[in-house]
């Protein structure tokens, strides 16, 4: 049973819209090859703070990443740090704020666009900075990293859904179409990743209001999906709402590594192996 993991964080994709539009992933759920959960995001429901939540398992009150304007390296131990410490190889195709959190801040648009350095927390990275950078290009960046460097942990972060949501609102045709496009990209890549032995988690940082906002406390801003494709997890739809702080320790569980001391102890519903790291 493989311990390799791919995480896809589709920025700004709220639960109900993903539930309705991600047809291929819902197909896998229906035929008992994937699990679906609802995740309640941490506050504030903003991108940079929630990247830190997803990757370190710590809240803003602990990690200090409280706004999108907090430009500095994280002071927490991330999934990139942990995989590197355990002798695993990691990679990321992501928005440049991820690089600023874990490799260097501020981001240098020339030197930091491509990063191939095993001494850094993110060992192999391709980063973008325009919000309209095509999701299709980002997925190819990620697949290049996967084929070239064979990472045990690959983090993928497309921005198109968030952009359309902020421009047109979550009830718009444009927002739904962008989620459908992401679904099509995943329908092309997920079968390849599964064949290559990866466990796959697909989630989001935050949701989106009908007026194109997020950052507040409403369910449309905080409720996001989590699809898990793994032989370690029983397939099906689960009613228990998962706290977003549990995401990082769940990834650690699937990678077969111990979480950091700052992460909460959490056992995802449907986990077949009941071992819990402390």
PDB file of C-alpha atoms in Angstrom:
ATOM      1  CA  UNK A   1       0.000   0.000   0.000  1.00  0.00           C
ATOM      2  CA  UNK A   2       1.536   3.281  -1.148  1.00  0.00           C
ATOM      3  CA  UNK A   3       2.310   6.208   1.144  1.00  0.00           C
ATOM      4  CA  UNK A   4       2.739   8.723  -1.684  1.00  0.00           C
ATOM      5  CA  UNK A   5       0.336  11.688  -1.604  1.00  0.00           C
ATOM      6  CA  UNK A   6      -0.833  14.373  -4.021  1.00  0.00           C
ATOM      7  CA  UNK A   7      -2.749  17.313  -2.533  1.00  0.00           C
ATOM      8  CA  UNK A   8      -4.763  19.611  -4.803  1.00  0.00           C
ATOM      9  CA  UNK A   9      -6.003  22.831  -3.193  1.00  0.00           C
ATOM     10  CA  UNK A  10      -8.469  24.479  -5.582  1.00  0.00           C
ATOM     11  CA  UNK A  11      -8.463  28.047  -4.321  1.00  0.00           C
ATOM     12  CA  UNK A  12     -11.865  29.529  -3.438  1.00  0.00           C
ATOM     13  CA  UNK A  13     -14.008  26.443  -4.204  1.00  0.00           C
ATOM     14  CA  UNK A  14     -16.962  26.165  -1.874  1.00  0.00           C
ATOM     15  CA  UNK A  15     -18.537  22.854  -0.891  1.00  0.00           C
ATOM     16  CA  UNK A  16     -21.972  22.995  -2.504  1.00  0.00           C
ATOM     17  CA  UNK A  17     -20.682  24.166  -5.882  1.00  0.00           C
ATOM     18  CA  UNK A  18     -17.952  21.520  -5.935  1.00  0.00           C
ATOM     19  CA  UNK A  19     -20.504  18.890  -4.930  1.00  0.00           C
ATOM     20  CA  UNK A  20     -22.673  19.802  -7.919  1.00  0.00           C
ATOM     21  CA  UNK A  21     -19.982  20.356 -10.554  1.00  0.00           C
ATOM     22  CA  UNK A  22     -17.168  17.841  -9.993  1.00  0.00           C
ATOM     23  CA  UNK A  23     -18.813  15.016 -11.901  1.00  0.00           C
ATOM     24  CA  UNK A  24     -15.826  12.684 -12.282  1.00  0.00           C
ATOM     25  CA  UNK A  25     -14.910  12.856  -8.607  1.00  0.00           C
ATOM     26  CA  UNK A  26     -18.543  12.247  -7.658  1.00  0.00           C
ATOM     27  CA  UNK A  27     -18.500   9.258 -10.007  1.00  0.00           C
ATOM     28  CA  UNK A  28     -15.613   7.825  -7.991  1.00  0.00           C
ATOM     29  CA  UNK A  29     -17.597   8.439  -4.808  1.00  0.00           C
ATOM     30  CA  UNK A  30     -20.662   6.695  -6.269  1.00  0.00           C
ATOM     31  CA  UNK A  31     -18.702   3.593  -7.273  1.00  0.00           C
ATOM     32  CA  UNK A  32     -16.980   3.452  -3.857  1.00  0.00           C
ATOM     33  CA  UNK A  33     -13.530   4.481  -5.016  1.00  0.00           C
ATOM     34  CA  UNK A  34     -13.381   7.838  -3.197  1.00  0.00           C
ATOM     35  CA  UNK A  35     -14.547   9.447   0.022  1.00  0.00           C
ATOM     36  CA  UNK A  36     -16.185  12.863   0.360  1.00  0.00           C
ATOM     37  CA  UNK A  37     -16.164  15.068   3.447  1.00  0.00           C
ATOM     38  CA  UNK A  38     -17.150  18.627   4.300  1.00  0.00           C
ATOM     39  CA  UNK A  39     -14.404  20.730   5.869  1.00  0.00           C
ATOM     40  CA  UNK A  40     -15.043  23.848   7.951  1.00  0.00           C
ATOM     41  CA  UNK A  41     -12.255  26.326   7.233  1.00  0.00           C
ATOM     42  CA  UNK A  42     -10.438  28.221   9.930  1.00  0.00           C
ATOM     43  CA  UNK A  43     -10.843  31.955  10.405  1.00  0.00           C
ATOM     44  CA  UNK A  44     -10.090  34.336   8.895  1.00  0.00           C
ATOM     45  CA  UNK A  45     -11.331  32.693   5.694  1.00  0.00           C
ATOM     46  CA  UNK A  46      -8.551  34.256   3.630  1.00  0.00           C
ATOM     47  CA  UNK A  47      -5.999  32.636   1.343  1.00  0.00           C
ATOM     48  CA  UNK A  48      -2.562  33.171   2.880  1.00  0.00           C
ATOM     49  CA  UNK A  49      -3.708  32.417   6.454  1.00  0.00           C
ATOM     50  CA  UNK A  50      -5.421  29.244   5.248  1.00  0.00           C
ATOM     51  CA  UNK A  51      -2.446  28.064   3.198  1.00  0.00           C
ATOM     52  CA  UNK A  52      -0.611  28.129   6.515  1.00  0.00           C
ATOM     53  CA  UNK A  53      -3.447  26.242   8.235  1.00  0.00           C
ATOM     54  CA  UNK A  54      -3.536  23.535   5.558  1.00  0.00           C
ATOM     55  CA  UNK A  55       0.224  23.062   5.486  1.00  0.00           C
ATOM     56  CA  UNK A  56       1.110  23.398   9.196  1.00  0.00           C
ATOM     57  CA  UNK A  57      -2.103  22.442  10.997  1.00  0.00           C
ATOM     58  CA  UNK A  58      -1.913  25.532  13.199  1.00  0.00           C
ATOM     59  CA  UNK A  59      -4.448  28.383  13.650  1.00  0.00           C
ATOM     60  CA  UNK A  60      -3.764  32.051  12.947  1.00  0.00           C
ATOM     61  CA  UNK A  61      -3.615  32.764  16.687  1.00  0.00           C
ATOM     62  CA  UNK A  62      -0.621  30.415  16.903  1.00  0.00           C
ATOM     63  CA  UNK A  63       1.155  30.922  13.587  1.00  0.00           C
ATOM     64  CA  UNK A  64       0.672  34.680  13.253  1.00  0.00           C
ATOM     65  CA  UNK A  65      -0.293  34.558   9.556  1.00  0.00           C
ATOM     66  CA  UNK A  66      -3.428  36.633  10.069  1.00  0.00           C
ATOM     67  CA  UNK A  67      -3.878  38.489   6.756  1.00  0.00           C
ATOM     68  CA  UNK A  68      -3.019  38.196   3.083  1.00  0.00           C
ATOM     69  CA  UNK A  69      -0.582  41.038   3.690  1.00  0.00           C
ATOM     70  CA  UNK A  70       1.511  39.104   6.255  1.00  0.00           C
ATOM     71  CA  UNK A  71       4.587  38.576   4.082  1.00  0.00           C
ATOM     72  CA  UNK A  72       7.176  36.528   5.966  1.00  0.00           C
ATOM     73  CA  UNK A  73       8.409  32.999   6.352  1.00  0.00           C
ATOM     74  CA  UNK A  74       6.294  30.705   8.476  1.00  0.00           C
ATOM     75  CA  UNK A  75       7.602  29.954  11.940  1.00  0.00           C
ATOM     76  CA  UNK A  76       5.831  26.595  12.010  1.00  0.00           C
ATOM     77  CA  UNK A  77       6.848  23.161  10.773  1.00  0.00           C
ATOM     78  CA  UNK A  78       4.998  22.495   7.513  1.00  0.00           C
ATOM     79  CA  UNK A  79       4.277  19.329   5.565  1.00  0.00           C
ATOM     80  CA  UNK A  80       7.251  20.284   3.398  1.00  0.00           C
ATOM     81  CA  UNK A  81       9.553  20.411   6.433  1.00  0.00           C
ATOM     82  CA  UNK A  82       8.182  17.126   7.763  1.00  0.00           C
ATOM     83  CA  UNK A  83       8.510  15.177   4.518  1.00  0.00           C
ATOM     84  CA  UNK A  84      12.068  16.440   4.080  1.00  0.00           C
ATOM     85  CA  UNK A  85      12.954  15.464   7.671  1.00  0.00           C
ATOM     86  CA  UNK A  86      11.635  11.953   7.072  1.00  0.00           C
ATOM     87  CA  UNK A  87      13.753  11.484   3.967  1.00  0.00           C
ATOM     88  CA  UNK A  88      10.876  11.956   1.534  1.00  0.00           C
ATOM     89  CA  UNK A  89      10.948  14.085  -1.597  1.00  0.00           C
ATOM     90  CA  UNK A  90       8.457  16.928  -2.004  1.00  0.00           C
ATOM     91  CA  UNK A  91       7.374  19.341  -4.735  1.00  0.00           C
ATOM     92  CA  UNK A  92       4.888  22.160  -5.258  1.00  0.00           C
ATOM     93  CA  UNK A  93       3.223  23.876  -8.206  1.00  0.00           C
ATOM     94  CA  UNK A  94       1.543  26.788  -6.512  1.00  0.00           C
ATOM     95  CA  UNK A  95       0.843  30.494  -6.103  1.00  0.00           C
ATOM     96  CA  UNK A  96       3.911  32.427  -4.994  1.00  0.00           C
ATOM     97  CA  UNK A  97       2.579  33.030  -1.480  1.00  0.00           C
ATOM     98  CA  UNK A  98       3.335  29.359  -0.761  1.00  0.00           C
ATOM     99  CA  UNK A  99       6.979  29.960  -1.637  1.00  0.00           C
ATOM    100  CA  UNK A 100       7.005  33.051   0.580  1.00  0.00           C
ATOM    101  CA  UNK A 101       5.699  31.018   3.506  1.00  0.00           C
ATOM    102  CA  UNK A 102       8.255  28.216   3.329  1.00  0.00           C
ATOM    103  CA  UNK A 103      11.242  28.993   1.096  1.00  0.00           C
ATOM    104  CA  UNK A 104      11.968  32.737   0.936  1.00  0.00           C
ATOM    105  CA  UNK A 105      10.190  36.051   1.517  1.00  0.00           C
ATOM    106  CA  UNK A 106       9.692  38.295  -0.258  1.00  0.00           C
ATOM    107  CA  UNK A 107       9.375  36.388  -3.510  1.00  0.00           C
ATOM    108  CA  UNK A 108      11.888  37.191  -6.252  1.00  0.00           C
ATOM    109  CA  UNK A 109       9.999  36.923  -9.532  1.00  0.00           C
ATOM    110  CA  UNK A 110      13.083  35.887 -11.507  1.00  0.00           C
ATOM    111  CA  UNK A 111      15.042  33.729  -9.090  1.00  0.00           C
ATOM    112  CA  UNK A 112      12.080  32.069  -7.349  1.00  0.00           C
ATOM    113  CA  UNK A 113       9.857  31.174 -10.308  1.00  0.00           C
ATOM    114  CA  UNK A 114      11.607  27.801 -10.649  1.00  0.00           C
ATOM    115  CA  UNK A 115      13.196  26.294  -7.559  1.00  0.00           C
ATOM    116  CA  UNK A 116      15.071  23.004  -7.621  1.00  0.00           C
ATOM    117  CA  UNK A 117      17.018  22.811  -4.353  1.00  0.00           C
ATOM    118  CA  UNK A 118      16.826  19.778  -2.045  1.00  0.00           C
ATOM    119  CA  UNK A 119      18.175  21.834   0.882  1.00  0.00           C
ATOM    120  CA  UNK A 120      15.018  23.982   0.985  1.00  0.00           C
ATOM    121  CA  UNK A 121      11.759  22.988   2.705  1.00  0.00           C
ATOM    122  CA  UNK A 122      10.031  22.950  -0.710  1.00  0.00           C
ATOM    123  CA  UNK A 123      12.601  20.987  -2.636  1.00  0.00           C
ATOM    124  CA  UNK A 124      11.171  21.292  -6.144  1.00  0.00           C
ATOM    125  CA  UNK A 125       8.825  24.122  -7.028  1.00  0.00           C
ATOM    126  CA  UNK A 126       7.236  26.019  -9.888  1.00  0.00           C
ATOM    127  CA  UNK A 127       5.449  29.171  -8.736  1.00  0.00           C
ATOM    128  CA  UNK A 128       3.215  31.731 -10.443  1.00  0.00           C
ATOM    129  CA  UNK A 129       1.977  35.179  -9.399  1.00  0.00           C
ATOM    130  CA  UNK A 130      -0.763  36.259 -11.800  1.00  0.00           C
ATOM    131  CA  UNK A 131      -4.199  35.225 -10.537  1.00  0.00           C
ATOM    132  CA  UNK A 132      -5.276  34.491 -14.117  1.00  0.00           C
ATOM    133  CA  UNK A 133      -2.410  32.042 -14.695  1.00  0.00           C
ATOM    134  CA  UNK A 134      -4.310  29.225 -16.459  1.00  0.00           C
ATOM    135  CA  UNK A 135      -5.213  26.252 -14.309  1.00  0.00           C
ATOM    136  CA  UNK A 136      -4.350  24.026 -17.277  1.00  0.00           C
ATOM    137  CA  UNK A 137      -0.787  25.384 -17.315  1.00  0.00           C
ATOM    138  CA  UNK A 138      -0.501  24.933 -13.557  1.00  0.00           C
ATOM    139  CA  UNK A 139      -1.550  21.287 -13.837  1.00  0.00           C
ATOM    140  CA  UNK A 140       1.104  20.726 -16.506  1.00  0.00           C
ATOM    141  CA  UNK A 141       3.673  22.379 -14.217  1.00  0.00           C
ATOM    142  CA  UNK A 142       2.674  19.921 -11.511  1.00  0.00           C
ATOM    143  CA  UNK A 143       2.780  16.916 -13.791  1.00  0.00           C
ATOM    144  CA  UNK A 144       6.232  17.965 -15.015  1.00  0.00           C
ATOM    145  CA  UNK A 145       7.463  18.040 -11.414  1.00  0.00           C
ATOM    146  CA  UNK A 146       5.889  14.665 -10.722  1.00  0.00           C
ATOM    147  CA  UNK A 147       7.417  12.961 -13.746  1.00  0.00           C
ATOM    148  CA  UNK A 148      10.822  14.634 -13.416  1.00  0.00           C
ATOM    149  CA  UNK A 149      11.403  14.351  -9.655  1.00  0.00           C
ATOM    150  CA  UNK A 150       9.021  11.554  -8.507  1.00  0.00           C
ATOM    151  CA  UNK A 151       7.981  13.318  -5.294  1.00  0.00           C
ATOM    152  CA  UNK A 152       6.453  11.425  -2.387  1.00  0.00           C
ATOM    153  CA  UNK A 153       4.413  14.558  -1.590  1.00  0.00           C
ATOM    154  CA  UNK A 154       3.183  16.878  -4.341  1.00  0.00           C
ATOM    155  CA  UNK A 155       1.202  20.052  -3.574  1.00  0.00           C
ATOM    156  CA  UNK A 156      -0.856  21.591  -6.405  1.00  0.00           C
ATOM    157  CA  UNK A 157      -2.639  24.922  -6.108  1.00  0.00           C
ATOM    158  CA  UNK A 158      -4.713  26.374  -9.006  1.00  0.00           C
ATOM    159  CA  UNK A 159      -6.212  29.878  -8.648  1.00  0.00           C
ATOM    160  CA  UNK A 160      -8.804  30.091 -11.448  1.00  0.00           C
ATOM    161  CA  UNK A 161     -11.892  29.267  -9.383  1.00  0.00           C
ATOM    162  CA  UNK A 162     -11.068  31.921  -6.794  1.00  0.00           C
ATOM    163  CA  UNK A 163     -10.523  34.518  -9.521  1.00  0.00           C
ATOM    164  CA  UNK A 164     -13.865  33.833 -11.210  1.00  0.00           C
ATOM    165  CA  UNK A 165     -15.626  33.813  -7.850  1.00  0.00           C
ATOM    166  CA  UNK A 166     -14.224  37.183  -6.857  1.00  0.00           C
ATOM    167  CA  UNK A 167     -14.997  38.662 -10.277  1.00  0.00           C
ATOM    168  CA  UNK A 168     -18.523  37.309 -10.756  1.00  0.00           C
ATOM    169  CA  UNK A 169     -19.720  35.809  -7.453  1.00  0.00           C
ATOM    170  CA  UNK A 170     -20.380  32.206  -6.447  1.00  0.00           C
ATOM    171  CA  UNK A 171     -23.821  32.069  -8.073  1.00  0.00           C
ATOM    172  CA  UNK A 172     -22.457  33.053 -11.479  1.00  0.00           C
ATOM    173  CA  UNK A 173     -22.159  31.014 -14.648  1.00  0.00           C
ATOM    174  CA  UNK A 174     -18.446  31.899 -14.764  1.00  0.00           C
ATOM    175  CA  UNK A 175     -17.733  30.471 -11.300  1.00  0.00           C
ATOM    176  CA  UNK A 176     -19.481  27.177 -12.058  1.00  0.00           C
ATOM    177  CA  UNK A 177     -17.765  26.922 -15.444  1.00  0.00           C
ATOM    178  CA  UNK A 178     -14.356  27.294 -13.842  1.00  0.00           C
ATOM    179  CA  UNK A 179     -15.101  24.499 -11.375  1.00  0.00           C
ATOM    180  CA  UNK A 180     -16.219  22.368 -14.321  1.00  0.00           C
ATOM    181  CA  UNK A 181     -12.902  23.138 -16.052  1.00  0.00           C
ATOM    182  CA  UNK A 182     -10.982  22.070 -12.957  1.00  0.00           C
ATOM    183  CA  UNK A 183     -13.099  18.927 -12.868  1.00  0.00           C
ATOM    184  CA  UNK A 184     -12.114  18.179 -16.455  1.00  0.00           C
ATOM    185  CA  UNK A 185      -8.423  18.664 -15.652  1.00  0.00           C
ATOM    186  CA  UNK A 186      -8.741  16.334 -12.677  1.00  0.00           C
ATOM    187  CA  UNK A 187     -10.573  13.756 -14.790  1.00  0.00           C
ATOM    188  CA  UNK A 188      -7.511  13.712 -17.051  1.00  0.00           C
ATOM    189  CA  UNK A 189      -4.856  13.567 -14.329  1.00  0.00           C
ATOM    190  CA  UNK A 190      -6.372  11.613 -11.437  1.00  0.00           C
ATOM    191  CA  UNK A 191      -6.410   8.296 -13.357  1.00  0.00           C
ATOM    192  CA  UNK A 192      -2.705   8.787 -14.152  1.00  0.00           C
ATOM    193  CA  UNK A 193      -1.861   9.581 -10.540  1.00  0.00           C
ATOM    194  CA  UNK A 194      -3.800   6.570  -9.294  1.00  0.00           C
ATOM    195  CA  UNK A 195      -1.992   4.309 -11.742  1.00  0.00           C
ATOM    196  CA  UNK A 196       1.303   5.693 -10.436  1.00  0.00           C
ATOM    197  CA  UNK A 197       0.354   4.719  -6.877  1.00  0.00           C
ATOM    198  CA  UNK A 198      -0.584   8.097  -5.389  1.00  0.00           C
ATOM    199  CA  UNK A 199      -3.174   8.785  -2.748  1.00  0.00           C
ATOM    200  CA  UNK A 200      -5.049  11.941  -3.726  1.00  0.00           C
ATOM    201  CA  UNK A 201      -6.686  14.642  -1.615  1.00  0.00           C
ATOM    202  CA  UNK A 202      -8.649  17.446  -3.266  1.00  0.00           C
ATOM    203  CA  UNK A 203      -9.844  20.342  -1.153  1.00  0.00           C
ATOM    204  CA  UNK A 204      -9.925  24.150  -0.959  1.00  0.00           C
ATOM    205  CA  UNK A 205      -8.707  26.880   1.345  1.00  0.00           C
ATOM    206  CA  UNK A 206     -12.011  28.776   1.614  1.00  0.00           C
ATOM    207  CA  UNK A 207     -15.371  29.178  -0.068  1.00  0.00           C
ATOM    208  CA  UNK A 208     -16.996  32.159  -1.763  1.00  0.00           C
ATOM    209  CA  UNK A 209     -20.046  34.365  -1.215  1.00  0.00           C
ATOM    210  CA  UNK A 210     -22.552  35.225  -3.906  1.00  0.00           C
ATOM    211  CA  UNK A 211     -21.095  38.742  -3.954  1.00  0.00           C
ATOM    212  CA  UNK A 212     -17.576  37.449  -4.596  1.00  0.00           C
ATOM    213  CA  UNK A 213     -16.185  37.875  -1.101  1.00  0.00           C
ATOM    214  CA  UNK A 214     -14.585  35.735   1.568  1.00  0.00           C
ATOM    215  CA  UNK A 215     -12.913  36.361   4.888  1.00  0.00           C
ATOM    216  CA  UNK A 216     -15.991  36.187   7.083  1.00  0.00           C
ATOM    217  CA  UNK A 217     -17.825  33.565   9.083  1.00  0.00           C
ATOM    218  CA  UNK A 218     -20.679  32.446   6.818  1.00  0.00           C
ATOM    219  CA  UNK A 219     -20.964  28.835   5.713  1.00  0.00           C
ATOM    220  CA  UNK A 220     -20.582  29.771   2.040  1.00  0.00           C
ATOM    221  CA  UNK A 221     -17.218  31.341   2.893  1.00  0.00           C
ATOM    222  CA  UNK A 222     -16.054  28.518   5.174  1.00  0.00           C
ATOM    223  CA  UNK A 223     -17.463  25.185   3.911  1.00  0.00           C
ATOM    224  CA  UNK A 224     -15.186  23.426   1.427  1.00  0.00           C
ATOM    225  CA  UNK A 225     -14.967  19.875   0.077  1.00  0.00           C
ATOM    226  CA  UNK A 226     -12.435  17.180   0.773  1.00  0.00           C
ATOM    227  CA  UNK A 227     -12.266  14.281  -1.665  1.00  0.00           C
ATOM    228  CA  UNK A 228      -9.911  11.472  -0.620  1.00  0.00           C
ATOM    229  CA  UNK A 229      -8.822   8.670  -2.931  1.00  0.00           C
ATOM    230  CA  UNK A 230      -6.816   6.185  -0.883  1.00  0.00           C
ATOM    231  CA  UNK A 231      -6.839   2.506  -0.085  1.00  0.00           C
ATOM    232  CA  UNK A 232      -6.396   3.565   3.556  1.00  0.00           C
ATOM    233  CA  UNK A 233      -9.815   5.273   3.637  1.00  0.00           C
ATOM    234  CA  UNK A 234     -13.226   3.623   3.261  1.00  0.00           C
ATOM    235  CA  UNK A 235     -15.073   5.158   0.314  1.00  0.00           C
ATOM    236  CA  UNK A 236     -18.380   6.940   0.775  1.00  0.00           C
ATOM    237  CA  UNK A 237     -19.961  10.229   1.820  1.00  0.00           C
ATOM    238  CA  UNK A 238     -19.368  11.184   5.460  1.00  0.00           C
ATOM    239  CA  UNK A 239     -21.587  13.453   7.549  1.00  0.00           C
ATOM    240  CA  UNK A 240     -19.011  14.471  10.140  1.00  0.00           C
ATOM    241  CA  UNK A 241     -17.690  17.953   9.417  1.00  0.00           C
ATOM    242  CA  UNK A 242     -13.900  17.968   9.583  1.00  0.00           C
ATOM    243  CA  UNK A 243     -12.041  20.906  11.123  1.00  0.00           C
ATOM    244  CA  UNK A 244      -9.496  22.352   8.730  1.00  0.00           C
ATOM    245  CA  UNK A 245      -6.808  22.030  11.404  1.00  0.00           C
ATOM    246  CA  UNK A 246      -7.123  18.271  10.893  1.00  0.00           C
ATOM    247  CA  UNK A 247      -6.031  18.389   7.260  1.00  0.00           C
ATOM    248  CA  UNK A 248      -2.269  18.423   7.886  1.00  0.00           C
ATOM    249  CA  UNK A 249      -2.326  15.534  10.385  1.00  0.00           C
ATOM    250  CA  UNK A 250      -4.529  13.552   7.976  1.00  0.00           C
ATOM    251  CA  UNK A 251      -1.910  14.018   5.253  1.00  0.00           C
ATOM    252  CA  UNK A 252       0.783  12.909   7.712  1.00  0.00           C
ATOM    253  CA  UNK A 253      -1.249   9.784   8.474  1.00  0.00           C
ATOM    254  CA  UNK A 254      -1.494   8.914   4.780  1.00  0.00           C
ATOM    255  CA  UNK A 255       2.212   9.642   4.245  1.00  0.00           C
ATOM    256  CA  UNK A 256       3.083   7.371   7.166  1.00  0.00           C
ATOM    257  CA  UNK A 257       4.971  10.083   9.061  1.00  0.00           C
ATOM    258  CA  UNK A 258       4.436  11.597  12.484  1.00  0.00           C
ATOM    259  CA  UNK A 259       2.779  15.024  12.611  1.00  0.00           C
ATOM    260  CA  UNK A 260       4.415  18.009  14.246  1.00  0.00           C
ATOM    261  CA  UNK A 261       3.918  18.662  17.943  1.00  0.00           C
ATOM    262  CA  UNK A 262       1.708  21.656  17.099  1.00  0.00           C
ATOM    263  CA  UNK A 263      -0.816  19.620  15.096  1.00  0.00           C
ATOM    264  CA  UNK A 264      -4.035  18.391  16.670  1.00  0.00           C
ATOM    265  CA  UNK A 265      -4.631  14.687  17.184  1.00  0.00           C
ATOM    266  CA  UNK A 266      -7.337  13.671  14.738  1.00  0.00           C
ATOM    267  CA  UNK A 267      -8.562  10.465  13.135  1.00  0.00           C
ATOM    268  CA  UNK A 268     -10.489  10.911   9.920  1.00  0.00           C
ATOM    269  CA  UNK A 269     -13.767   8.948   9.690  1.00  0.00           C
ATOM    270  CA  UNK A 270     -13.315   5.870   7.538  1.00  0.00           C
ATOM    271  CA  UNK A 271      -9.632   5.361   8.306  1.00  0.00           C
ATOM    272  CA  UNK A 272      -8.887   1.651   8.074  1.00  0.00           C
ATOM    273  CA  UNK A 273      -5.687   1.641  10.103  1.00  0.00           C
ATOM    274  CA  UNK A 274      -6.577   3.077  13.515  1.00  0.00           C
ATOM    275  CA  UNK A 275      -3.017   3.928  14.486  1.00  0.00           C
ATOM    276  CA  UNK A 276      -2.833   7.526  15.702  1.00  0.00           C
ATOM    277  CA  UNK A 277       0.450   9.422  15.882  1.00  0.00           C
ATOM    278  CA  UNK A 278       0.949  11.523  19.004  1.00  0.00           C
TER     279      UNK A 278
END
